[in-house]
GROMACS .gro file of C-alpha atoms in nm:
model
  419
    1MET     CA    1   0.000   0.000   0.000
    2GLN     CA    2   0.281   0.234   0.092
    3ALA     CA    3   0.458   0.146  -0.234
    4LEU     CA    4   0.141   0.233  -0.431
    5ALA     CA    5   0.106   0.568  -0.253
    6ARG     CA    6   0.471   0.644  -0.317
    7THR     CA    7   0.426   0.563  -0.688
    8ILE     CA    8   0.119   0.787  -0.715
    9GLY     CA    9   0.300   1.071  -0.536
   10LEU     CA   10   0.602   1.049  -0.760
   11GLY     CA   11   0.378   1.045  -1.067
   12PHE     CA   12   0.189   1.352  -0.947
   13LEU     CA   13   0.517   1.534  -0.882
   14ALA     CA   14   0.639   1.449  -1.231
   15LEU     CA   15   0.318   1.586  -1.384
   16CYS     CA   16   0.358   1.910  -1.185
   17LEU     CA   17   0.716   1.951  -1.301
   18LEU     CA   18   0.611   1.886  -1.661
   19ALA     CA   19   0.336   2.148  -1.635
   20VAL     CA   20   0.579   2.406  -1.500
   21ALA     CA   21   0.828   2.333  -1.778
   22LEU     CA   22   0.560   2.367  -2.045
   23LYS     CA   23   0.444   2.695  -1.894
   24LEU     CA   24   0.796   2.833  -1.918
   25LEU     CA   25   0.867   2.714  -2.269
   26VAL     CA   26   0.535   2.745  -2.451
   27PRO     CA   27   0.438   3.099  -2.559
   28LEU     CA   28   0.135   3.218  -2.363
   29PRO     CA   29  -0.067   3.537  -2.402
   30GLY     CA   30   0.073   3.832  -2.210
   31PRO     CA   31   0.016   4.210  -2.200
   32LEU     CA   32   0.209   4.265  -2.526
   33GLY     CA   33   0.092   3.951  -2.705
   34TYR     CA   34   0.230   3.596  -2.704
   35ALA     CA   35   0.575   3.560  -2.547
   36PRO     CA   36   0.759   3.312  -2.327
   37LEU     CA   37   0.716   3.398  -1.961
   38ASP     CA   38   1.022   3.516  -1.770
   39PRO     CA   39   1.128   3.231  -1.545
   40GLY     CA   40   1.275   3.486  -1.303
   41LEU     CA   41   1.547   3.250  -1.191
   42GLY     CA   42   1.792   3.409  -0.946
   43PRO     CA   43   1.805   3.764  -0.813
   44ARG     CA   44   1.814   4.049  -1.065
   45LEU     CA   45   2.101   4.297  -1.052
   46ALA     CA   46   2.002   4.653  -0.963
   47PRO     CA   47   2.031   4.915  -1.239
   48LEU     CA   48   2.347   5.124  -1.257
   49ASP     CA   49   2.235   5.486  -1.233
   50LEU     CA   50   2.418   5.727  -1.462
   51VAL     CA   51   2.341   6.066  -1.306
   52ILE     CA   52   2.402   6.367  -1.530
   53TRP     CA   53   2.376   6.725  -1.408
   54TYR     CA   54   2.318   6.930  -1.723
   55GLY     CA   55   2.231   7.277  -1.850
   56THR     CA   56   1.862   7.283  -1.935
   57GLU     CA   57   1.908   7.439  -2.281
   58LYS     CA   58   1.951   7.085  -2.418
   59ARG     CA   59   1.672   6.917  -2.220
   60VAL     CA   60   1.459   6.809  -2.517
   61TRP     CA   61   1.757   6.660  -2.699
   62LEU     CA   62   1.902   6.477  -2.398
   63GLU     CA   63   1.570   6.332  -2.288
   64GLU     CA   64   1.505   6.178  -2.628
   65ALA     CA   65   1.866   6.058  -2.659
   66ALA     CA   66   1.847   5.894  -2.314
   67ARG     CA   67   1.527   5.715  -2.413
   68ARG     CA   68   1.697   5.578  -2.725
   69PHE     CA   69   2.005   5.474  -2.527
   70GLU     CA   70   1.812   5.283  -2.263
   71ALA     CA   71   1.616   5.102  -2.534
   72ARG     CA   72   1.946   4.945  -2.647
   73GLY     CA   73   1.980   4.758  -2.317
   74GLU     CA   74   2.339   4.862  -2.243
   75SER     CA   75   2.484   4.723  -1.920
   76VAL     CA   76   2.805   4.730  -1.715
   77GLY     CA   77   2.896   4.427  -1.506
   78GLY     CA   78   2.554   4.281  -1.578
   79ARG     CA   79   2.377   4.590  -1.442
   80PRO     CA   80   2.154   4.776  -1.691
   81ILE     CA   81   2.247   5.142  -1.733
   82ARG     CA   82   1.972   5.384  -1.631
   83VAL     CA   83   2.022   5.749  -1.730
   84ARG     CA   84   1.904   6.005  -1.474
   85LEU     CA   85   1.900   6.366  -1.596
   86VAL     CA   86   1.908   6.652  -1.345
   87GLY     CA   87   1.873   6.998  -1.502
   88MET     CA   88   2.008   7.313  -1.337
   89GLY     CA   89   2.195   7.636  -1.409
   90SER     CA   90   2.546   7.601  -1.544
   91ARG     CA   91   2.714   7.801  -1.269
   92GLU     CA   92   2.511   7.616  -1.008
   93ILE     CA   93   2.652   7.289  -1.143
   94ALA     CA   94   3.013   7.404  -1.102
   95ASP     CA   95   2.953   7.563  -0.764
   96ARG     CA   96   2.767   7.271  -0.608
   97VAL     CA   97   3.009   7.004  -0.728
   98ALA     CA   98   3.305   7.207  -0.600
   99ARG     CA   99   3.135   7.231  -0.260
  100GLN     CA  100   3.008   6.869  -0.279
  101ASP     CA  101   2.661   7.007  -0.213
  102TRP     CA  102   2.422   6.740  -0.335
  103ASP     CA  103   2.121   6.871  -0.139
  104GLU     CA  104   1.830   6.652  -0.257
  105ALA     CA  105   1.980   6.577  -0.598
  106PRO     CA  106   2.163   6.249  -0.662
  107ARG     CA  107   2.542   6.277  -0.676
  108PRO     CA  108   2.651   6.322  -1.039
  109THR     CA  109   2.877   6.099  -1.245
  110VAL     CA  110   2.877   6.351  -1.531
  111VAL     CA  111   2.838   6.728  -1.549
  112SER     CA  112   2.737   6.892  -1.875
  113PRO     CA  113   2.699   7.269  -1.831
  114ALA     CA  114   2.627   7.489  -2.129
  115SER     CA  115   2.988   7.595  -2.173
  116SER     CA  116   3.346   7.503  -2.094
  117LEU     CA  117   3.354   7.824  -1.890
  118TRP     CA  118   3.202   7.619  -1.611
  119THR     CA  119   3.424   7.313  -1.635
  120GLU     CA  120   3.715   7.560  -1.615
  121MET     CA  121   3.552   7.714  -1.309
  122LEU     CA  122   3.490   7.373  -1.152
  123THR     CA  123   3.851   7.268  -1.212
  124SER     CA  124   3.978   7.588  -1.050
  125GLU     CA  125   3.744   7.582  -0.751
  126TRP     CA  126   3.793   7.210  -0.683
  127ALA     CA  127   4.171   7.248  -0.683
  128ALA     CA  128   4.144   7.544  -0.444
  129ARG     CA  129   3.916   7.358  -0.204
  130HIS     CA  130   4.040   7.000  -0.223
  131GLY     CA  131   4.359   6.988  -0.429
  132GLY     CA  132   4.407   6.772  -0.737
  133ALA     CA  133   4.170   6.725  -1.029
  134ILE     CA  134   3.807   6.612  -1.025
  135ILE     CA  135   3.743   6.569  -1.399
  136ALA     CA  136   3.859   6.224  -1.507
  137ASP     CA  137   3.919   6.288  -1.878
  138ALA     CA  138   3.926   6.589  -2.107
  139PRO     CA  139   3.562   6.697  -2.146
  140ALA     CA  140   3.408   6.617  -2.484
  141PRO     CA  141   3.202   6.892  -2.654
  142LEU     CA  142   2.859   6.758  -2.752
  143VAL     CA  143   2.706   7.038  -2.963
  144LEU     CA  144   2.776   7.404  -3.034
  145THR     CA  145   2.571   7.724  -3.023
  146PRO     CA  146   2.708   8.081  -3.029
  147LEU     CA  147   2.583   8.379  -2.832
  148VAL     CA  148   2.384   8.620  -3.049
  149ALA     CA  149   2.190   8.944  -3.017
  150VAL     CA  150   1.822   8.932  -3.108
  151ALA     CA  151   1.649   9.265  -3.180
  152TRP     CA  152   1.318   9.382  -3.322
  153GLU     CA  153   1.388   9.470  -3.684
  154GLU     CA  154   1.243   9.825  -3.665
  155ARG     CA  155   1.476   9.911  -3.381
  156ALA     CA  156   1.775   9.736  -3.537
  157ARG     CA  157   1.738   9.945  -3.853
  158VAL     CA  158   1.752  10.263  -3.646
  159LEU     CA  159   2.050  10.142  -3.441
  160TRP     CA  160   2.244   9.996  -3.735
  161PRO     CA  161   2.108  10.163  -4.052
  162ARG     CA  162   2.426  10.092  -4.248
  163GLY     CA  163   2.492   9.753  -4.094
  164VAL     CA  164   2.679   9.674  -3.779
  165GLN     CA  165   2.992   9.891  -3.776
  166ASP     CA  166   3.087   9.880  -3.408
  167PHE     CA  167   2.865   9.630  -3.229
  168TRP     CA  168   2.949   9.704  -2.864
  169GLY     CA  169   3.038  10.068  -2.922
  170ASP     CA  170   2.702  10.132  -3.089
  171LEU     CA  171   2.517   9.960  -2.805
  172HIS     CA  172   2.708  10.166  -2.549
  173ALA     CA  173   2.628  10.490  -2.733
  174ALA     CA  174   2.259  10.397  -2.761
  175VAL     CA  175   2.223  10.317  -2.393
  176VAL     CA  176   2.394  10.635  -2.268
  177ALA     CA  177   2.199  10.861  -2.510
  178GLU     CA  178   1.990  11.085  -2.283
  179GLY     CA  179   1.706  11.107  -2.533
  180GLY     CA  180   1.674  10.731  -2.572
  181TRP     CA  181   1.564  10.600  -2.909
  182ALA     CA  182   1.479  10.947  -3.040
  183ALA     CA  183   1.841  11.053  -2.985
  184VAL     CA  184   1.970  10.732  -3.145
  185ALA     CA  185   1.751  10.795  -3.450
  186ALA     CA  186   1.869  11.155  -3.482
  187ALA     CA  187   2.235  11.052  -3.451
  188ASN     CA  188   2.188  10.804  -3.733
  189GLY     CA  189   2.021  11.048  -3.974
  190PHE     CA  190   1.653  10.995  -3.895
  191GLY     CA  191   1.507  11.336  -3.814
  192PRO     CA  192   1.188  11.390  -3.615
  193ASP     CA  193   0.985  11.430  -3.935
  194THR     CA  194   1.089  11.093  -4.081
  195PRO     CA  195   0.879  10.780  -4.020
  196GLU     CA  196   1.173  10.623  -3.838
  197GLY     CA  197   1.220  10.928  -3.618
  198GLN     CA  198   0.851  10.946  -3.534
  199ARG     CA  199   0.840  10.580  -3.436
  200ALA     CA  200   1.161  10.607  -3.235
  201ALA     CA  201   1.013  10.894  -3.033
  202ARG     CA  202   0.753  10.649  -2.900
  203TRP     CA  203   0.999  10.377  -2.798
  204GLY     CA  204   1.144  10.549  -2.493
  205LEU     CA  205   1.479  10.438  -2.355
  206VAL     CA  206   1.685  10.155  -2.505
  207LYS     CA  207   1.602   9.832  -2.320
  208LEU     CA  208   1.858   9.550  -2.316
  209GLY     CA  209   1.828   9.206  -2.164
  210HIS     CA  210   2.069   8.934  -2.057
  211THR     CA  211   2.069   8.676  -1.782
  212SER     CA  212   2.242   8.702  -1.448
  213PRO     CA  213   2.605   8.587  -1.460
  214LEU     CA  214   2.560   8.474  -1.101
  215SER     CA  215   2.358   8.177  -1.221
  216SER     CA  216   2.347   8.166  -1.600
  217ASN     CA  217   2.605   8.082  -1.864
  218SER     CA  218   2.477   8.330  -2.125
  219GLY     CA  219   2.501   8.618  -1.877
  220ALA     CA  220   2.862   8.533  -1.798
  221GLN     CA  221   2.940   8.500  -2.170
  222ALA     CA  222   2.790   8.843  -2.236
  223LEU     CA  223   3.017   9.001  -1.974
  224LEU     CA  224   3.323   8.824  -2.115
  225LEU     CA  225   3.251   8.947  -2.468
  226MET     CA  226   3.214   9.301  -2.335
  227ALA     CA  227   3.545   9.272  -2.151
  228TYR     CA  228   3.724   9.143  -2.460
  229ALA     CA  229   3.567   9.417  -2.675
  230TYR     CA  230   3.665   9.697  -2.437
  231HIS     CA  231   4.026   9.580  -2.421
  232GLU     CA  232   4.032   9.506  -2.797
  233LYS     CA  233   4.143   9.149  -2.739
  234THR     CA  234   4.033   8.805  -2.848
  235ALA     CA  235   4.266   8.615  -2.615
  236GLY     CA  236   4.470   8.662  -2.300
  237LEU     CA  237   4.205   8.826  -2.082
  238THR     CA  238   4.344   8.875  -1.730
  239VAL     CA  239   4.217   8.946  -1.380
  240ALA     CA  240   4.366   9.296  -1.410
  241ASP     CA  241   4.162   9.352  -1.730
  242VAL     CA  242   3.828   9.267  -1.569
  243GLN     CA  243   3.906   9.475  -1.259
  244ASP     CA  244   4.022   9.777  -1.462
  245PRO     CA  245   3.832  10.091  -1.345
  246GLY     CA  246   3.789  10.219  -1.700
  247PHE     CA  247   3.633   9.893  -1.812
  248LEU     CA  248   3.402   9.876  -1.509
  249SER     CA  249   3.282  10.232  -1.573
  250TRP     CA  250   3.208  10.148  -1.939
  251LEU     CA  251   3.037   9.824  -1.838
  252GLY     CA  252   2.829  10.013  -1.581
  253ASP     CA  253   2.704  10.245  -1.858
  254ILE     CA  254   2.575   9.948  -2.057
  255GLN     CA  255   2.425   9.777  -1.754
  256ARG     CA  256   2.213  10.084  -1.675
  257GLY     CA  257   2.025   9.999  -1.994
  258VAL     CA  258   1.957   9.641  -1.887
  259TYR     CA  259   1.583   9.619  -1.819
  260ASP     CA  260   1.634   9.326  -1.586
  261VAL     CA  261   1.834   9.006  -1.546
  262GLY     CA  262   1.701   8.660  -1.477
  263GLU     CA  263   1.792   8.301  -1.418
  264SER     CA  264   1.703   8.152  -1.755
  265THR     CA  265   1.810   8.242  -2.108
  266GLY     CA  266   1.500   8.071  -2.239
  267THR     CA  267   1.285   8.302  -2.026
  268PHE     CA  268   1.421   8.608  -2.206
  269MET     CA  269   1.324   8.471  -2.544
  270SER     CA  270   0.984   8.362  -2.411
  271ASN     CA  271   0.922   8.708  -2.266
  272MET     CA  272   1.034   8.875  -2.587
  273VAL     CA  273   0.781   8.669  -2.781
  274GLN     CA  274   0.504   8.704  -2.521
  275PHE     CA  275   0.532   9.076  -2.439
  276GLY     CA  276   0.677   9.209  -2.762
  277PRO     CA  277   0.882   9.529  -2.801
  278SER     CA  278   0.742   9.679  -2.479
  279ARG     CA  279   0.964   9.449  -2.271
  280TYR     CA  280   1.297   9.433  -2.458
  281ASP     CA  281   1.446   9.598  -2.763
  282LEU     CA  282   1.744   9.361  -2.777
  283VAL     CA  283   1.849   9.051  -2.582
  284LEU     CA  284   2.164   8.839  -2.571
  285VAL     CA  285   2.072   8.471  -2.601
  286TYR     CA  286   2.182   8.144  -2.760
  287GLU     CA  287   2.147   8.099  -3.133
  288ASN     CA  288   1.940   7.783  -3.091
  289LEU     CA  289   1.682   7.974  -2.882
  290ALA     CA  290   1.664   8.244  -3.146
  291ILE     CA  291   1.600   7.982  -3.413
  292GLU     CA  292   1.324   7.827  -3.205
  293ASN     CA  293   1.140   8.157  -3.147
  294ILE     CA  294   1.183   8.400  -3.437
  295ALA     CA  295   0.894   8.270  -3.645
  296ALA     CA  296   0.656   8.267  -3.347
  297ALA     CA  297   0.748   8.627  -3.261
  298GLU     CA  298   0.670   8.747  -3.612
  299ARG     CA  299   0.332   8.571  -3.613
  300ARG     CA  300   0.239   8.725  -3.279
  301TRP     CA  301   0.354   9.084  -3.337
  302ASN     CA  302   0.347   9.112  -3.716
  303GLN     CA  303   0.706   9.232  -3.721
  304PRO     CA  304   1.020   9.024  -3.748
  305LEU     CA  305   1.315   8.978  -3.520
  306ARG     CA  306   1.669   9.006  -3.650
  307VAL     CA  307   1.968   8.807  -3.533
  308TYR     CA  308   2.313   8.967  -3.508
  309TYR     CA  309   2.648   8.808  -3.429
  310PRO     CA  310   2.899   9.003  -3.217
  311PRO     CA  311   3.231   9.070  -3.394
  312ALA     CA  312   3.390   8.800  -3.180
  313THR     CA  313   3.173   8.547  -3.007
  314LEU     CA  314   3.173   8.263  -2.760
  315PHE     CA  315   3.040   7.921  -2.837
  316SER     CA  316   2.854   7.721  -2.580
  317ASP     CA  317   3.010   7.383  -2.644
  318HIS     CA  318   2.810   7.180  -2.390
  319PRO     CA  319   3.104   6.978  -2.256
  320TYR     CA  320   3.044   6.627  -2.125
  321ALA     CA  321   3.275   6.595  -1.826
  322ILE     CA  322   3.307   6.261  -1.647
  323LEU     CA  323   3.394   6.313  -1.282
  324GLY     CA  324   3.672   6.109  -1.125
  325GLU     CA  325   3.751   5.973  -0.782
  326PRO     CA  326   3.644   6.010  -0.507
  327LEU     CA  327   3.302   6.098  -0.649
  328THR     CA  328   3.261   5.812  -0.898
  329SER     CA  329   3.334   5.442  -0.935
  330ARG     CA  330   3.498   5.266  -1.228
  331ASP     CA  331   3.165   5.115  -1.339
  332GLU     CA  332   2.997   5.456  -1.327
  333ARG     CA  333   3.271   5.605  -1.541
  334GLU     CA  334   3.238   5.318  -1.789
  335ALA     CA  335   2.863   5.380  -1.816
  336ALA     CA  336   2.927   5.751  -1.862
  337ALA     CA  337   3.176   5.687  -2.143
  338ARG     CA  338   2.928   5.467  -2.328
  339PHE     CA  339   2.653   5.730  -2.316
  340ARG     CA  340   2.901   5.998  -2.427
  341ASP     CA  341   3.001   5.790  -2.729
  342PHE     CA  342   2.633   5.733  -2.806
  343LEU     CA  343   2.558   6.107  -2.801
  344LEU     CA  344   2.841   6.170  -3.047
  345GLN     CA  345   2.706   5.921  -3.300
  346ARG     CA  346   2.548   6.064  -3.611
  347PRO     CA  347   2.179   5.985  -3.536
  348GLN     CA  348   2.195   6.170  -3.204
  349GLN     CA  349   2.385   6.461  -3.361
  350GLU     CA  350   2.115   6.490  -3.628
  351LEU     CA  351   1.859   6.493  -3.349
  352ALA     CA  352   2.040   6.789  -3.190
  353LEU     CA  353   2.032   6.977  -3.521
  354ARG     CA  354   1.652   6.971  -3.514
  355SER     CA  355   1.666   7.179  -3.195
  356GLY     CA  356   1.887   7.443  -3.357
  357PHE     CA  357   2.221   7.320  -3.224
  358ARG     CA  358   2.531   7.297  -3.442
  359PRO     CA  359   2.644   6.932  -3.439
  360ILE     CA  360   3.000   6.842  -3.348
  361ASP     CA  361   2.993   6.573  -3.618
  362PRO     CA  362   3.156   6.741  -3.923
  363ARG     CA  363   2.967   6.515  -4.163
  364ILE     CA  364   2.640   6.693  -4.080
  365THR     CA  365   2.611   7.016  -4.278
  366LEU     CA  366   2.401   7.312  -4.172
  367SER     CA  367   2.314   7.390  -4.533
  368GLY     CA  368   2.147   7.055  -4.595
  369ALA     CA  369   1.801   7.059  -4.750
  370ASP     CA  370   1.654   6.813  -4.501
  371ALA     CA  371   1.313   6.933  -4.381
  372THR     CA  372   1.421   6.890  -4.017
  373ASN     CA  373   1.718   7.129  -4.060
  374PRO     CA  374   1.607   7.473  -3.931
  375PHE     CA  375   1.910   7.673  -4.049
  376PRO     CA  376   1.815   7.741  -4.415
  377GLY     CA  377   1.472   7.873  -4.318
  378ALA     CA  378   1.614   8.097  -4.046
  379ALA     CA  379   1.863   8.267  -4.280
  380ALA     CA  380   1.602   8.530  -4.369
  381TYR     CA  381   1.615   8.651  -4.008
  382GLY     CA  382   1.993   8.685  -3.998
  383ILE     CA  383   2.095   8.334  -3.896
  384SER     CA  384   2.429   8.259  -4.061
  385ILE     CA  385   2.612   7.933  -4.109
  386ASP     CA  386   2.943   8.119  -4.095
  387VAL     CA  387   3.005   8.295  -3.765
  388PRO     CA  388   3.278   8.530  -3.638
  389ALA     CA  389   3.591   8.403  -3.470
  390GLN     CA  390   3.563   8.281  -3.115
  391VAL     CA  391   3.739   8.450  -2.825
  392GLU     CA  392   3.955   8.243  -2.594
  393THR     CA  393   3.793   8.094  -2.286
  394PRO     CA  394   3.986   8.252  -1.997
  395PRO     CA  395   4.099   8.066  -1.686
  396GLY     CA  396   3.853   8.008  -1.406
  397GLU     CA  397   4.002   8.277  -1.183
  398VAL     CA  398   3.942   8.543  -1.450
  399ILE     CA  399   3.578   8.438  -1.487
  400ALA     CA  400   3.534   8.443  -1.109
  401ALA     CA  401   3.692   8.789  -1.080
  402LEU     CA  402   3.466   8.930  -1.353
  403ILE     CA  403   3.150   8.790  -1.197
  404THR     CA  404   3.252   8.916  -0.852
  405ALA     CA  405   3.317   9.265  -0.989
  406TRP     CA  406   2.979   9.266  -1.163
  407ASP     CA  407   2.802   9.148  -0.847
  408GLN     CA  408   2.966   9.401  -0.616
  409GLN     CA  409   3.004   9.709  -0.837
  410ILE     CA  410   2.774   9.680  -1.139
  411ARG     CA  411   2.461   9.493  -1.033
  412PRO     CA  412   2.339   9.777  -0.806
  413LEU     CA  413   2.334  10.006  -1.113
  414ILE     CA  414   2.073   9.794  -1.294
  415PRO     CA  415   1.728   9.958  -1.262
  416SER     CA  416   1.572   9.638  -1.126
  417GLY     CA  417   1.861   9.585  -0.885
  418GLY     CA  418   1.985   9.289  -1.087
  419GLN     CA  419   1.715   9.066  -0.948
   0.00000   0.00000   0.00000
């Protein structure tokens, strides 16, 4: 009897094992159709988080690129790579990493501010605080976009009727003119009886806009270009140059015409489109933001914007800087290198072009007739494929000295208090 029971039990066990095996091997209906069920054997390895602190100007591009990357199923040491993007201001990135201030944000493996200005600043501040270097490898530029001036065309024609002769000198003269736009018009040959002179009399004072260099990359770039222009240099800017009393007096003149400063470059373009010429006459922003907004501004206000390039400019090169020890592990750095290489591949560079960035990949031309390329269509507004020469990015201590001088001596001169 016991033998019979044992035989029945063994037979039942065999049937159960066979049923389990069939369930694992035979495709059964699931939420996405018929597919073999995951046997789930053994513990799964936790994802490897790749945390990137980045400048928000490239949010749309990076989010889509991260989605594509994760769909590939890349892993390090058997752990799937999960990209975590944390957007913040470029100067905030450098400052917080140097102070190791993570607050509620996850500790980064990669920093990608808008410009190499801020990796220079991070390198300088980290060495001063902790000694040594914190960036593991030379940062790789991801995309490019130069700083440009965007002005309402009516006003630009009064300011530069014969084309831009002296970009910063003309702006300085316009801002200090006691009669505002009416005086600018008269100085450029538009008398009070001309249509241009009559319109200019209604515009009031010249209103400039740029972001705060205390938090924003484009604001710091604007100050650097002014410093280079005043000293008639394109390289070799020094701490003595940015602390020069003559320069600071000249800079203060221009800053008195700044309507306000803010945290976000994108906000300036949004406000220019939303509020029209009553808010700003001219703003200093990134080329990609100008490309994104010029058509919308014309539709809303029935007058076009014009884009102008300073005689020497600065590119935002969006460096991808992998941090080293003690902040990162070898596996984290490996994951970071893989995502960097992915971003530099042609499909992702073409994706960046759609957002108005200039790809690093030299095979991608800005003059291409592809419908997703915004550059040919924006040429009518002043967007140019060829841009002026770039000034040299100065050392971190020069940038810090310039921003400190602006904060302490110039910001109080701004009508809004530089808030």
